[in-house]
XYZ file of C-alpha atoms in Angstrom:
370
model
C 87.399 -73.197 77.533
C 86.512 -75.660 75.042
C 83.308 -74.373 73.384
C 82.165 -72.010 70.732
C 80.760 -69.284 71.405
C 77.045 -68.005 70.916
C 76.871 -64.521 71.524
C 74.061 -62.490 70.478
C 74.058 -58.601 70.638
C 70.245 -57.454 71.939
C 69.302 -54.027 71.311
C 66.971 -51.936 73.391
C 63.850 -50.116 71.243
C 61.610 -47.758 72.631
C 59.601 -46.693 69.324
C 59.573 -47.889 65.767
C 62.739 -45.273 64.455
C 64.778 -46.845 67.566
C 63.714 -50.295 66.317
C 64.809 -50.081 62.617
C 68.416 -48.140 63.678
C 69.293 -51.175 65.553
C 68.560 -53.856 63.222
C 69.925 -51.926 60.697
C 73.161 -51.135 62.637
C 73.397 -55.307 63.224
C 71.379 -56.335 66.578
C 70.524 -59.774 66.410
C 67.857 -59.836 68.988
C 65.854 -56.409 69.847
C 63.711 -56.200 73.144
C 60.652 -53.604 73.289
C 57.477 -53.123 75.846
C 54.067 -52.984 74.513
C 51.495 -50.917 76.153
C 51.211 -52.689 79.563
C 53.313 -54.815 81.627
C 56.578 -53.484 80.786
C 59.363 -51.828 82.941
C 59.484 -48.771 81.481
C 55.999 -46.961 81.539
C 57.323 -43.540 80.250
C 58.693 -44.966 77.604
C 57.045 -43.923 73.702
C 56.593 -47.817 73.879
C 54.609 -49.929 71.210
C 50.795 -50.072 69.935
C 49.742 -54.019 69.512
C 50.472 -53.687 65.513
C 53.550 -52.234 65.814
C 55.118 -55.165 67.768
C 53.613 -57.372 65.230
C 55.133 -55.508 62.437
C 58.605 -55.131 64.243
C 58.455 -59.028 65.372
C 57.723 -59.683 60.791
C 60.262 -57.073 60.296
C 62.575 -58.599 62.379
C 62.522 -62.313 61.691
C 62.764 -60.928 58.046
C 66.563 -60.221 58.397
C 66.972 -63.543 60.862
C 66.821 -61.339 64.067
C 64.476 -61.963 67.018
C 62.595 -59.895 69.369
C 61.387 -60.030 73.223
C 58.499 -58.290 74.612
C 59.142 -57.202 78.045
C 56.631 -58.189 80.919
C 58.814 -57.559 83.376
C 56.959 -55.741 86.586
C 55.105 -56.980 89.213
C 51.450 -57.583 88.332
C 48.601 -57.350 90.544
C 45.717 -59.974 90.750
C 43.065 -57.968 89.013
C 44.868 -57.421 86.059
C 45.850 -61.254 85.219
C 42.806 -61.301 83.284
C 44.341 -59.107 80.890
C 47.366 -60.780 80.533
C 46.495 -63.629 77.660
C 44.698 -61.166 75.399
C 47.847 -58.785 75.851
C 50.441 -61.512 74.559
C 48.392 -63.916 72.466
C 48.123 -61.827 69.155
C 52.279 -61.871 69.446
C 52.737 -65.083 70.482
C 50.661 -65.882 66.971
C 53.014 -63.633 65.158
C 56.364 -65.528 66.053
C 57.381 -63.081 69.239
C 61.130 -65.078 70.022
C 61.171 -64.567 73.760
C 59.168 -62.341 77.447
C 61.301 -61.049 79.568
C 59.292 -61.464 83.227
C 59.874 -60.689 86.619
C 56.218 -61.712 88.184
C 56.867 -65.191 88.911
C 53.266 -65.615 88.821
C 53.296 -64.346 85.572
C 55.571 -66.399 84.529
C 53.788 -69.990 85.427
C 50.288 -68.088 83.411
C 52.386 -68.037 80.472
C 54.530 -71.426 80.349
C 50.806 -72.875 80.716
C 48.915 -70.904 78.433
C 51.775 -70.662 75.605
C 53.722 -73.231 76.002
C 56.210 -72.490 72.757
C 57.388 -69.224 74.016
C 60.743 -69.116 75.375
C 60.815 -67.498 79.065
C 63.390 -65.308 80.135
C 64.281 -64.754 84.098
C 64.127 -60.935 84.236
C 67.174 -58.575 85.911
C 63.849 -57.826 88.078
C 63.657 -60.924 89.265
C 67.222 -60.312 91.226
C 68.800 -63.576 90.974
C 72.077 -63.529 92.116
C 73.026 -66.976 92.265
C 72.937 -70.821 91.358
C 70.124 -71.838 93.391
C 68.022 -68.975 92.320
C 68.313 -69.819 88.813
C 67.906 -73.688 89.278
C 64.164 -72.519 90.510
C 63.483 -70.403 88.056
C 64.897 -73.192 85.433
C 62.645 -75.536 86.911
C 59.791 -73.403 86.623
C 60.288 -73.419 82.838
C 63.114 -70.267 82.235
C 65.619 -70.964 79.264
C 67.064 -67.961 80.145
C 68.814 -65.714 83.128
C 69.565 -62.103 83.410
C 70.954 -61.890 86.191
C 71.689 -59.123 89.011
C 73.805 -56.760 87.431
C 75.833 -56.589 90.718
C 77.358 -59.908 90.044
C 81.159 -60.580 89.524
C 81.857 -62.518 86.399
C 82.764 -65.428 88.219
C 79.911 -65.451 89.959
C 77.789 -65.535 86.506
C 79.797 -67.643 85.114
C 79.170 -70.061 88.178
C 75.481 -69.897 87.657
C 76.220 -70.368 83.789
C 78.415 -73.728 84.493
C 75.917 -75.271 87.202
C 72.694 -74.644 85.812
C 73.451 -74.264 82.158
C 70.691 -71.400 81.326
C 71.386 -69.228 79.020
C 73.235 -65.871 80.144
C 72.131 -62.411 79.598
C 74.184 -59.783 80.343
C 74.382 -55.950 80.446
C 77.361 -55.058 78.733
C 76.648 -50.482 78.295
C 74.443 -48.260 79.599
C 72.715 -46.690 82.719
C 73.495 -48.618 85.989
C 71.185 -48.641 88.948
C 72.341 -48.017 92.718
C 70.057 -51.170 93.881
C 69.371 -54.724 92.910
C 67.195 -54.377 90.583
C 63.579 -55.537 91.424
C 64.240 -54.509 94.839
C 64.549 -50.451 94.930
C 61.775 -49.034 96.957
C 63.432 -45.283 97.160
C 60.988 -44.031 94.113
C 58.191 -45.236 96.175
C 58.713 -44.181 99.122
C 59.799 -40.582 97.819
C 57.096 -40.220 95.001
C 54.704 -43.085 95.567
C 56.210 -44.284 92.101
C 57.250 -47.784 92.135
C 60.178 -48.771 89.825
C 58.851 -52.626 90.212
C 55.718 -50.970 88.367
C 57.658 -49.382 85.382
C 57.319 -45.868 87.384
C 60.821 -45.238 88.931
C 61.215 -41.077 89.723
C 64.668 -42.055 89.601
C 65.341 -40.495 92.902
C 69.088 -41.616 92.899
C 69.472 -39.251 90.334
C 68.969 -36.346 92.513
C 71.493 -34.078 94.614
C 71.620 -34.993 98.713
C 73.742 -33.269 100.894
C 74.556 -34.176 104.948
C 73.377 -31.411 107.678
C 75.459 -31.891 110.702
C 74.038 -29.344 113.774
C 74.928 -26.147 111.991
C 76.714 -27.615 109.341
C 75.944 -28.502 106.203
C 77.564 -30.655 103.633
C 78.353 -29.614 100.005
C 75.677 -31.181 97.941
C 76.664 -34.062 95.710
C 75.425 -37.255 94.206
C 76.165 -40.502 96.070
C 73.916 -42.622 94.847
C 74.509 -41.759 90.901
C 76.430 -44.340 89.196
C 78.755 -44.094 86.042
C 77.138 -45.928 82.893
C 78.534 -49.204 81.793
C 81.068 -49.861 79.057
C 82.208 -52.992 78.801
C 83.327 -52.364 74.762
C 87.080 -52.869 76.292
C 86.546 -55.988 78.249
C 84.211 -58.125 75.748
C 87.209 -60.845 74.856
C 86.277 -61.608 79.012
C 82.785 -61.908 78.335
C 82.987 -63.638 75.539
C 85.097 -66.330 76.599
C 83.245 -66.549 79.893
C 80.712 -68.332 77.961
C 78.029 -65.349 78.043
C 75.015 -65.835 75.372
C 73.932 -62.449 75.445
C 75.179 -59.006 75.246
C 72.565 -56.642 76.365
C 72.544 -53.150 75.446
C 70.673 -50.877 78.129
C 68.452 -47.744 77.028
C 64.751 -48.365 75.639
C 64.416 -44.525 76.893
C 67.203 -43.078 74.773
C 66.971 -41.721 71.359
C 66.922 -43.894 68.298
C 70.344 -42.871 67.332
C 71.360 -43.740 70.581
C 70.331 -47.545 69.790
C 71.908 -47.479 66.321
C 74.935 -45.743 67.141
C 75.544 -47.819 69.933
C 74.234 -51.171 68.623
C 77.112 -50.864 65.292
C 80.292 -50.019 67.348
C 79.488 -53.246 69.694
C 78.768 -54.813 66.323
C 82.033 -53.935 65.108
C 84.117 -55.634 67.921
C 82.328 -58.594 68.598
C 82.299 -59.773 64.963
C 86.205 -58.523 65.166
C 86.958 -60.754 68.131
C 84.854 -63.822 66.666
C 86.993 -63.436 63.264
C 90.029 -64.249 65.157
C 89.473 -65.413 68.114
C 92.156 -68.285 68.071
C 94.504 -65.338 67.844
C 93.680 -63.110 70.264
C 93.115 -65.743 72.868
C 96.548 -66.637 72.672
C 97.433 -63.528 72.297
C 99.482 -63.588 69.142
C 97.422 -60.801 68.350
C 96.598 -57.760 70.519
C 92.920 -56.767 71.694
C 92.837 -53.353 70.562
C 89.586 -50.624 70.643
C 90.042 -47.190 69.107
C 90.171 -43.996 71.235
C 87.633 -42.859 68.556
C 85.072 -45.781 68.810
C 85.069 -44.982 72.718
C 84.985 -41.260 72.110
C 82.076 -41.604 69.812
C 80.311 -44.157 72.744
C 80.511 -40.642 74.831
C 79.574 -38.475 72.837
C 76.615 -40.483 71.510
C 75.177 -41.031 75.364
C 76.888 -41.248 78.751
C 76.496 -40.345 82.294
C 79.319 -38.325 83.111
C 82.236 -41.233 82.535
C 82.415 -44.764 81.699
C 83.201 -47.655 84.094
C 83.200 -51.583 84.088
C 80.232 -52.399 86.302
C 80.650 -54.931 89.353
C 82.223 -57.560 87.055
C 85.718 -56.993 87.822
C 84.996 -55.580 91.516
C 82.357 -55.281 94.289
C 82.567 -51.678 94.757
C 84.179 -48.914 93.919
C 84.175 -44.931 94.951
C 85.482 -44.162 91.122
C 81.930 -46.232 89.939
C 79.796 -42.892 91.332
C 79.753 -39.855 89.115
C 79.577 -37.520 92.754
C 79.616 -34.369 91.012
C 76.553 -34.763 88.135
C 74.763 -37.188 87.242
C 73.560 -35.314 83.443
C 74.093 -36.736 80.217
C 76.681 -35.152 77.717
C 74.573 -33.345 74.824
C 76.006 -35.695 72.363
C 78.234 -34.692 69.198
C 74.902 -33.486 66.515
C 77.293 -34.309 63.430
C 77.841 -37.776 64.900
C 74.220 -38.251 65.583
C 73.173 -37.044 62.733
C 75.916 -39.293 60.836
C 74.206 -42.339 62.452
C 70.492 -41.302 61.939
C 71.291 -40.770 57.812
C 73.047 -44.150 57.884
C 70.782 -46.739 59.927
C 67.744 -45.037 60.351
C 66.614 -43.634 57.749
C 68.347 -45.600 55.078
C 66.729 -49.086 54.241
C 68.687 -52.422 53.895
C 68.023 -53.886 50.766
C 68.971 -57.216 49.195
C 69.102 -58.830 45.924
C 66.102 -61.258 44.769
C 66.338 -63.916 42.132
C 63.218 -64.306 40.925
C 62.456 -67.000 38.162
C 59.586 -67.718 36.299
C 57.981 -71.316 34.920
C 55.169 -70.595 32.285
C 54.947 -73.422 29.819
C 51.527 -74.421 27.764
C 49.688 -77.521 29.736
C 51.772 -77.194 33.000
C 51.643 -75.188 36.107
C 53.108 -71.778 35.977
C 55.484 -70.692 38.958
C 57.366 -68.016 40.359
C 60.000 -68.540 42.631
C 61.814 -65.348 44.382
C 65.293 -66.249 46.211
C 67.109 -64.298 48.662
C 70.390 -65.861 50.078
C 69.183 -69.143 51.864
C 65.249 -68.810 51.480
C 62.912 -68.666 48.383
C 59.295 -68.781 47.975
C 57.462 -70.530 45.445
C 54.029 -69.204 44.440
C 52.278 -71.852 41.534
């Protein structure tokens, strides 16, 4: 392909500690949920100043955040909705994340300068599904993360919508958006941020007097696609998304720098390693430490490279490893809890009969103050 490459690495962050790790550890784009709306209601989410502190925060270092909206929202609570987004929307917020397509037409008309962004909710899974939602104002797709690369890349070459992709993290056993098991089970609807994540849990088969040992079928491996990103890259994807706005904040960090590591690597050379003069290499210790910061029982590849696959379902336990506490630890001393810090030039004009000024510089941006 003849093109070069945008690829941004977006970061999941479920509180404020989560938040900082990542940009610190090098996410260019971070997405969150505020107090309603969002996906993930059991989540330590974000009060209305936080977001506008993380969005200020954020856009200080050149990175950009998203504000999830992405369940289904019923018609007594549109009211709500403009209040809810505005005082972000007046604060820079980048980018919403929606699955509602109702919601989505409310806020193309009421604020028009915010970029939409088709939601993995929304289950689009193909060309014409994203030409409607482009035409209903979406500069961006996520799509169905049971798509084959070719078929994203289809939807990428046709429509020409940005691409957002999961590229680590949990993986769901149904299209997302369209998983009713959590309701049906626990009258806790995943399409309202609730999911009991009932696929989670151990079934077994009874047969007259016969019963089946019980396993998990419907437990899938997380995603790592750390090995494969040269693909993804080159397939002309524009962004990398990290899952996990439930996980720890040194699960966000720690993750967040290692896929910061081997994109910029790849970028740096690219020439080279497409035609493979050079060798596409990750470390047995960058994918050990991926485990033992956060995985569900084994790593696999996710329906890019296949449509299904016995070896994709963890069968025997669905838990999380512990993770390594020295690691962790390692990561939280690092990212979290140490600030960036830059250099400022500041220079002073104070002359008798003219204006006095100060003028602070940091790489590419000053500030003049008379």
């Amino acid at each position: 392909m003849g093109f070069e490459p945008f690829v941004e690495l977006l970061a999941p962050a479920g509180n404020i500690k989560a938040f900082i790790g990542a940009v610190h550890a090098g996410a260019d784009a971070l997405y969150l949920g505020g107090s309603r709306f969002g996906a993930r209601a059991y989540a330590e989410n974000f009060t209305e100043d936080e977001i506008v502190w993380c969005i200020r925060y954020a856009h200080l270092f050149g990175r950009k955040v998203y504000l999830t909206v992405n369940t289904l929202v019923k018609e007594a609570e549109f009211n709500d909705i403009f209040d809810f987004i505005r005082p972000f929307y007046e604060a820079g917020l980048d980018g919403v994340i929606v699955q509602d397509i109702g919601v989505l037409g409310f806020i193309r008309d009421n604020f028009p300068e915010l970029k939409l962004h088709a939601s993995t909710q929304m289950s689009i899974t193909g060309v014409y599904g994203a030409m409607l939602v482009k035409k209903l104002g979406v500069s961006r797709v996520v799509p169905a993360r049971e798509l084959s690369l070719r078929e994203i890349m289809l939807i990428r070459d046709k429509t020409g919508l940005e691409i957002e992709s999961f590229i680590h993290g949990a993986m769901c056993y149904c299209y997302s958006g369209q998983c009713l098991f959590s309701s049906i089970l626990g009258a806790r609807s995943g399409n309202r941020g609730r999911c009991a994540q009932p696929c989670r849990l151990p079934y077994e088969v009874t047969l007259g007097d016969r019963k089946s040992k019980a396993c998990y079928p419907l437990s899938l491996k997380d995603m790592c696609m750390l090995e494969k990103l040269p693909d993804l890259i080159e397939a002309g994807i524009s962004s990398f998304k990290i899952e996990g706005r439930m996980k720890k904040p040194e699960y966000a960090a720690g993750v967040t720098a290692i896929y910061r590591k081997y994109i910029d690597m790849y970028l740096a050379d690219r020439a080279a390693y497409k035609s493979h003069t050079k060798k596409w290499n990750v470390t047995s210790d960058d994918l050990e430490s991926l485990s033992k910061i956060y995985i569900r029982s084994g790593m696999q590849s996710g329906y890019y490279y296949k449509h299904n696959g016995r070896d994709m379902v963890t069968l025997e336990s669905p838990s999380y490893n512990g993770g390594d506490k020295a690691l962790l630890d390692g990561i939280r001393e690092k990212y979290i809890d140490n600030n960036i810090k830059y250099d400022i030039d500041i220079k002073a004009h104070f002359v008798k009969g003219e204006q006095a000024a100060v003028v602070f510089s940091c790489k590419d941006s000053s500030v003049a103050v008379y």
